[in-house]
């Protein structure tokens, strides 16, 4: 319930009106959107029950290792209503050919694979919000200072998921486990997303915001 | 080194 309350309103893409449509414009618009989502995510993280109880260093460690998984869940959740597009925002939907043209084809296949998996499962909002928080709590960050505090943070979210599933879906006793069993694919998808944007950056194809680059840097 | 990061500032002064 706390995650439902603290869920930020979805952001809209902000394409430059004066710039003619092009693959570069798609990338610029996408990178700007993702950077703003990242900013919002950092504020959102503080509302996850238990997060601010962690040390500042551990808060950074979890965000540095889990941020792309949380961004991926945002996109995948928004894309649930579509069979073949990626909906990064209400006003930014990309088809496979648009992704390919922008150098995002690998990202497209990875995100669509995860999106269709959650579509088959009938993922709902409560579940995706809990998974987003878990992506941070379970991000296997290195050099954690307060391992016990992080473990309690994880256990709290795991308990919330189990309580939710047992009360809302009593006829599906394996549901919570099945959701947890999607986390490895989420991790793999996020790593492919990191590689894709890192490649775009090293190729100099699109300027990226400092925060986005700092967080990309933390993942490599 | 971590202290100079944007993330550190954002977490510290609460957006």
GROMACS .gro file of C-alpha atoms in nm:
model
  235
    1UNK     CA    1   0.000   0.000   0.000
    2UNK     CA    2   0.287   0.239   0.073
    3UNK     CA    3   0.441   0.164  -0.266
    4UNK     CA    4   0.107   0.238  -0.434
    5UNK     CA    5   0.092   0.575  -0.259
    6UNK     CA    6   0.450   0.669  -0.342
    7UNK     CA    7   0.444   0.562  -0.707
    8UNK     CA    8   0.537   0.871  -0.915
    9UNK     CA    9   0.314   0.990  -1.198
   10UNK     CA   10   0.446   0.861  -1.533
   11UNK     CA   11   0.669   1.106  -1.715
   12UNK     CA   12   0.612   1.221  -2.072
   13UNK     CA   13   0.879   1.236  -2.337
   14UNK     CA   14   0.986   1.592  -2.431
   15UNK     CA   15   1.091   1.584  -2.798
   16UNK     CA   16   1.245   1.907  -2.925
   17UNK     CA   17   0.964   2.065  -3.132
   18UNK     CA   18   1.209   2.243  -3.363
   19UNK     CA   19   1.415   1.934  -3.441
   20UNK     CA   20   1.297   1.729  -3.740
   21UNK     CA   21   1.223   1.362  -3.667
   22UNK     CA   22   1.527   1.138  -3.702
   23UNK     CA   23   1.691   0.842  -3.536
   24UNK     CA   24   1.913   1.081  -3.342
   25UNK     CA   25   1.607   1.271  -3.223
   26UNK     CA   26   1.456   0.943  -3.102
   27UNK     CA   27   1.773   0.872  -2.905
   28UNK     CA   28   1.792   1.224  -2.765
   29UNK     CA   29   1.429   1.211  -2.656
   30UNK     CA   30   1.472   0.865  -2.502
   31UNK     CA   31   1.792   0.952  -2.314
   32UNK     CA   32   1.636   1.270  -2.180
   33UNK     CA   33   1.329   1.077  -2.061
   34UNK     CA   34   1.537   0.805  -1.897
   35UNK     CA   35   1.753   1.062  -1.721
   36UNK     CA   36   1.445   1.235  -1.579
   37UNK     CA   37   1.304   0.897  -1.476
   38UNK     CA   38   1.631   0.829  -1.297
   39UNK     CA   39   1.599   1.155  -1.104
   40UNK     CA   40   1.244   1.070  -1.002
   41UNK     CA   41   1.351   0.716  -0.908
   42UNK     CA   42   1.609   0.842  -0.660
   43UNK     CA   43   1.338   1.041  -0.481
   44UNK     CA   44   1.100   0.746  -0.503
   45UNK     CA   45   1.351   0.506  -0.349
   46UNK     CA   46   1.341   0.699  -0.024
   47UNK     CA   47   0.974   0.612   0.012
   48UNK     CA   48   1.031   0.238  -0.001
   49UNK     CA   49   0.973   0.120   0.355
   50UNK     CA   50   1.314   0.054   0.509
   51UNK     CA   51   1.528   0.227   0.246
   52UNK     CA   52   1.610   0.537   0.448
   53UNK     CA   53   1.699   0.310   0.737
   54UNK     CA   54   2.003   0.206   0.537
   55UNK     CA   55   2.325   0.405   0.551
   56UNK     CA   56   2.374   0.667   0.279
   57UNK     CA   57   2.658   0.459   0.136
   58UNK     CA   58   2.433   0.153   0.114
   59UNK     CA   59   2.149   0.356  -0.037
   60UNK     CA   60   2.396   0.460  -0.308
   61UNK     CA   61   2.523   0.106  -0.353
   62UNK     CA   62   2.174  -0.039  -0.405
   63UNK     CA   63   2.073   0.235  -0.648
   64UNK     CA   64   2.400   0.211  -0.842
   65UNK     CA   65   2.350  -0.161  -0.889
   66UNK     CA   66   1.972  -0.183  -0.925
   67UNK     CA   67   1.868   0.136  -1.105
   68UNK     CA   68   1.851  -0.010  -1.457
   69UNK     CA   69   1.638  -0.304  -1.341
   70UNK     CA   70   1.389  -0.054  -1.197
   71UNK     CA   71   1.388   0.150  -1.520
   72UNK     CA   72   1.338  -0.170  -1.720
   73UNK     CA   73   1.037  -0.265  -1.508
   74UNK     CA   74   0.887   0.078  -1.575
   75UNK     CA   75   0.912   0.032  -1.952
   76UNK     CA   76   0.803  -0.332  -1.944
   77UNK     CA   77   0.502  -0.247  -1.730
   78UNK     CA   78   0.400   0.037  -1.961
   79UNK     CA   79   0.443  -0.192  -2.262
   80UNK     CA   80   0.205  -0.455  -2.123
   81UNK     CA   81  -0.080  -0.327  -2.338
   82UNK     CA   82   0.117  -0.365  -2.660
   83UNK     CA   83   0.211  -0.680  -2.850
   84UNK     CA   84   0.510  -0.547  -3.036
   85UNK     CA   85   0.593  -0.192  -2.929
   86UNK     CA   86   0.796  -0.055  -2.641
   87UNK     CA   87   0.610   0.219  -2.457
   88UNK     CA   88   0.876   0.429  -2.287
   89UNK     CA   89   0.610   0.695  -2.228
   90UNK     CA   90   0.253   0.770  -2.325
   91UNK     CA   91   0.393   0.981  -2.610
   92UNK     CA   92   0.702   0.770  -2.689
   93UNK     CA   93   0.619   0.429  -2.834
   94UNK     CA   94   0.886   0.265  -3.044
   95UNK     CA   95   0.831  -0.021  -3.290
   96UNK     CA   96   1.093  -0.283  -3.366
   97UNK     CA   97   1.198  -0.105  -3.687
   98UNK     CA   98   1.232   0.228  -3.506
   99UNK     CA   99   1.447   0.063  -3.239
  100UNK     CA  100   1.661  -0.105  -3.500
  101UNK     CA  101   1.712   0.222  -3.687
  102UNK     CA  102   1.818   0.394  -3.364
  103UNK     CA  103   2.068   0.121  -3.272
  104UNK     CA  104   1.840  -0.016  -2.998
  105UNK     CA  105   1.748  -0.350  -3.153
  106UNK     CA  106   1.917  -0.561  -2.888
  107UNK     CA  107   1.738  -0.358  -2.621
  108UNK     CA  108   1.409  -0.407  -2.807
  109UNK     CA  109   1.437  -0.788  -2.815
  110UNK     CA  110   1.539  -0.808  -2.450
  111UNK     CA  111   1.259  -0.579  -2.329
  112UNK     CA  112   0.995  -0.745  -2.545
  113UNK     CA  113   1.099  -1.088  -2.415
  114UNK     CA  114   1.054  -0.977  -2.053
  115UNK     CA  115   0.737  -0.783  -2.135
  116UNK     CA  116   0.571  -1.086  -2.297
  117UNK     CA  117   0.669  -1.303  -2.001
  118UNK     CA  118   0.489  -1.065  -1.763
  119UNK     CA  119   0.195  -1.038  -2.006
  120UNK     CA  120   0.156  -1.416  -1.994
  121UNK     CA  121   0.162  -1.404  -1.615
  122UNK     CA  122  -0.096  -1.125  -1.598
  123UNK     CA  123   0.129  -0.908  -1.384
  124UNK     CA  124  -0.066  -0.641  -1.198
  125UNK     CA  125   0.033  -0.301  -1.057
  126UNK     CA  126   0.083  -0.411  -0.697
  127UNK     CA  127   0.316  -0.685  -0.817
  128UNK     CA  128   0.523  -0.466  -1.047
  129UNK     CA  129   0.563  -0.202  -0.777
  130UNK     CA  130   0.684  -0.463  -0.530
  131UNK     CA  131   0.921  -0.609  -0.790
  132UNK     CA  132   1.062  -0.261  -0.860
  133UNK     CA  133   1.143  -0.215  -0.492
  134UNK     CA  134   1.284  -0.568  -0.478
  135UNK     CA  135   1.507  -0.496  -0.777
  136UNK     CA  136   1.683  -0.237  -0.560
  137UNK     CA  137   1.682  -0.441  -0.241
  138UNK     CA  138   1.805  -0.755  -0.417
  139UNK     CA  139   2.056  -0.588  -0.650
  140UNK     CA  140   2.357  -0.777  -0.499
  141UNK     CA  141   2.549  -0.454  -0.458
  142UNK     CA  142   2.917  -0.494  -0.374
  143UNK     CA  143   3.076  -0.348  -0.059
  144UNK     CA  144   2.755  -0.316   0.139
  145UNK     CA  145   2.827  -0.171   0.483
  146UNK     CA  146   2.520  -0.284   0.674
  147UNK     CA  147   2.449  -0.631   0.535
  148UNK     CA  148   2.200  -0.708   0.813
  149UNK     CA  149   2.004  -0.387   0.746
  150UNK     CA  150   1.995  -0.467   0.374
  151UNK     CA  151   1.879  -0.820   0.454
  152UNK     CA  152   1.598  -0.682   0.669
  153UNK     CA  153   1.506  -0.446   0.386
  154UNK     CA  154   1.487  -0.742   0.146
  155UNK     CA  155   1.294  -0.956   0.393
  156UNK     CA  156   1.037  -0.682   0.448
  157UNK     CA  157   0.962  -0.661   0.075
  158UNK     CA  158   0.960  -1.039   0.037
  159UNK     CA  159   0.711  -1.062   0.322
  160UNK     CA  160   0.494  -0.794   0.164
  161UNK     CA  161   0.489  -0.988  -0.163
  162UNK     CA  162   0.399  -1.313   0.011
  163UNK     CA  163   0.127  -1.147   0.220
  164UNK     CA  164  -0.015  -0.982  -0.089
  165UNK     CA  165  -0.022  -1.301  -0.297
  166UNK     CA  166  -0.162  -1.520  -0.020
  167UNK     CA  167  -0.444  -1.273   0.049
  168UNK     CA  168  -0.520  -1.162  -0.310
  169UNK     CA  169  -0.447  -1.482  -0.502
  170UNK     CA  170  -0.508  -1.772  -0.264
  171UNK     CA  171  -0.576  -1.999  -0.561
  172UNK     CA  172  -0.220  -1.947  -0.689
  173UNK     CA  173   0.012  -2.065  -0.412
  174UNK     CA  174   0.317  -2.054  -0.641
  175UNK     CA  175   0.258  -1.698  -0.765
  176UNK     CA  176   0.508  -1.523  -0.539
  177UNK     CA  177   0.775  -1.778  -0.627
  178UNK     CA  178   0.704  -1.741  -0.998
  179UNK     CA  179   0.741  -1.365  -0.972
  180UNK     CA  180   1.074  -1.407  -0.792
  181UNK     CA  181   1.181  -1.651  -1.063
  182UNK     CA  182   1.153  -1.367  -1.318
  183UNK     CA  183   1.427  -1.170  -1.139
  184UNK     CA  184   1.718  -1.344  -1.316
  185UNK     CA  185   1.567  -1.251  -1.656
  186UNK     CA  186   1.514  -0.896  -1.526
  187UNK     CA  187   1.881  -0.880  -1.427
  188UNK     CA  188   1.988  -1.009  -1.767
  189UNK     CA  189   1.760  -0.761  -1.946
  190UNK     CA  190   1.896  -0.470  -1.742
  191UNK     CA  191   2.254  -0.571  -1.822
  192UNK     CA  192   2.172  -0.578  -2.193
  193UNK     CA  193   2.019  -0.231  -2.155
  194UNK     CA  194   2.334  -0.104  -1.981
  195UNK     CA  195   2.551  -0.249  -2.258
  196UNK     CA  196   2.330  -0.094  -2.526
  197UNK     CA  197   2.348   0.258  -2.379
  198UNK     CA  198   2.718   0.224  -2.299
  199UNK     CA  199   2.782   0.134  -2.660
  200UNK     CA  200   2.576   0.432  -2.780
  201UNK     CA  201   2.784   0.651  -2.551
  202UNK     CA  202   3.125   0.515  -2.652
  203UNK     CA  203   3.021   0.542  -3.017
  204UNK     CA  204   2.943   0.907  -2.950
  205UNK     CA  205   2.603   0.864  -3.111
  206UNK     CA  206   2.410   1.065  -2.858
  207UNK     CA  207   2.499   1.308  -2.579
  208UNK     CA  208   2.395   1.179  -2.236
  209UNK     CA  209   2.326   1.357  -1.912
  210UNK     CA  210   2.591   1.351  -1.641
  211UNK     CA  211   2.375   1.160  -1.388
  212UNK     CA  212   2.289   0.895  -1.646
  213UNK     CA  213   2.656   0.854  -1.735
  214UNK     CA  214   2.755   0.840  -1.370
  215UNK     CA  215   2.507   0.562  -1.308
  216UNK     CA  216   2.607   0.379  -1.627
  217UNK     CA  217   2.966   0.407  -1.511
  218UNK     CA  218   2.874   0.248  -1.179
  219UNK     CA  219   2.737  -0.056  -1.364
  220UNK     CA  220   3.043  -0.124  -1.578
  221UNK     CA  221   3.531   0.962  -0.421
  222UNK     CA  222   3.164   0.864  -0.376
  223UNK     CA  223   3.093   1.195  -0.205
  224UNK     CA  224   3.150   1.389  -0.526
  225UNK     CA  225   2.884   1.201  -0.712
  226UNK     CA  226   2.552   1.355  -0.818
  227UNK     CA  227   2.378   1.054  -0.664
  228UNK     CA  228   2.531   1.135  -0.327
  229UNK     CA  229   2.404   1.492  -0.342
  230UNK     CA  230   2.056   1.388  -0.455
  231UNK     CA  231   2.023   1.133  -0.176
  232UNK     CA  232   2.159   1.370   0.082
  233UNK     CA  233   1.951   1.681   0.020
  234UNK     CA  234   1.630   1.503  -0.058
  235UNK     CA  235   1.549   1.621  -0.412
   0.00000   0.00000   0.00000
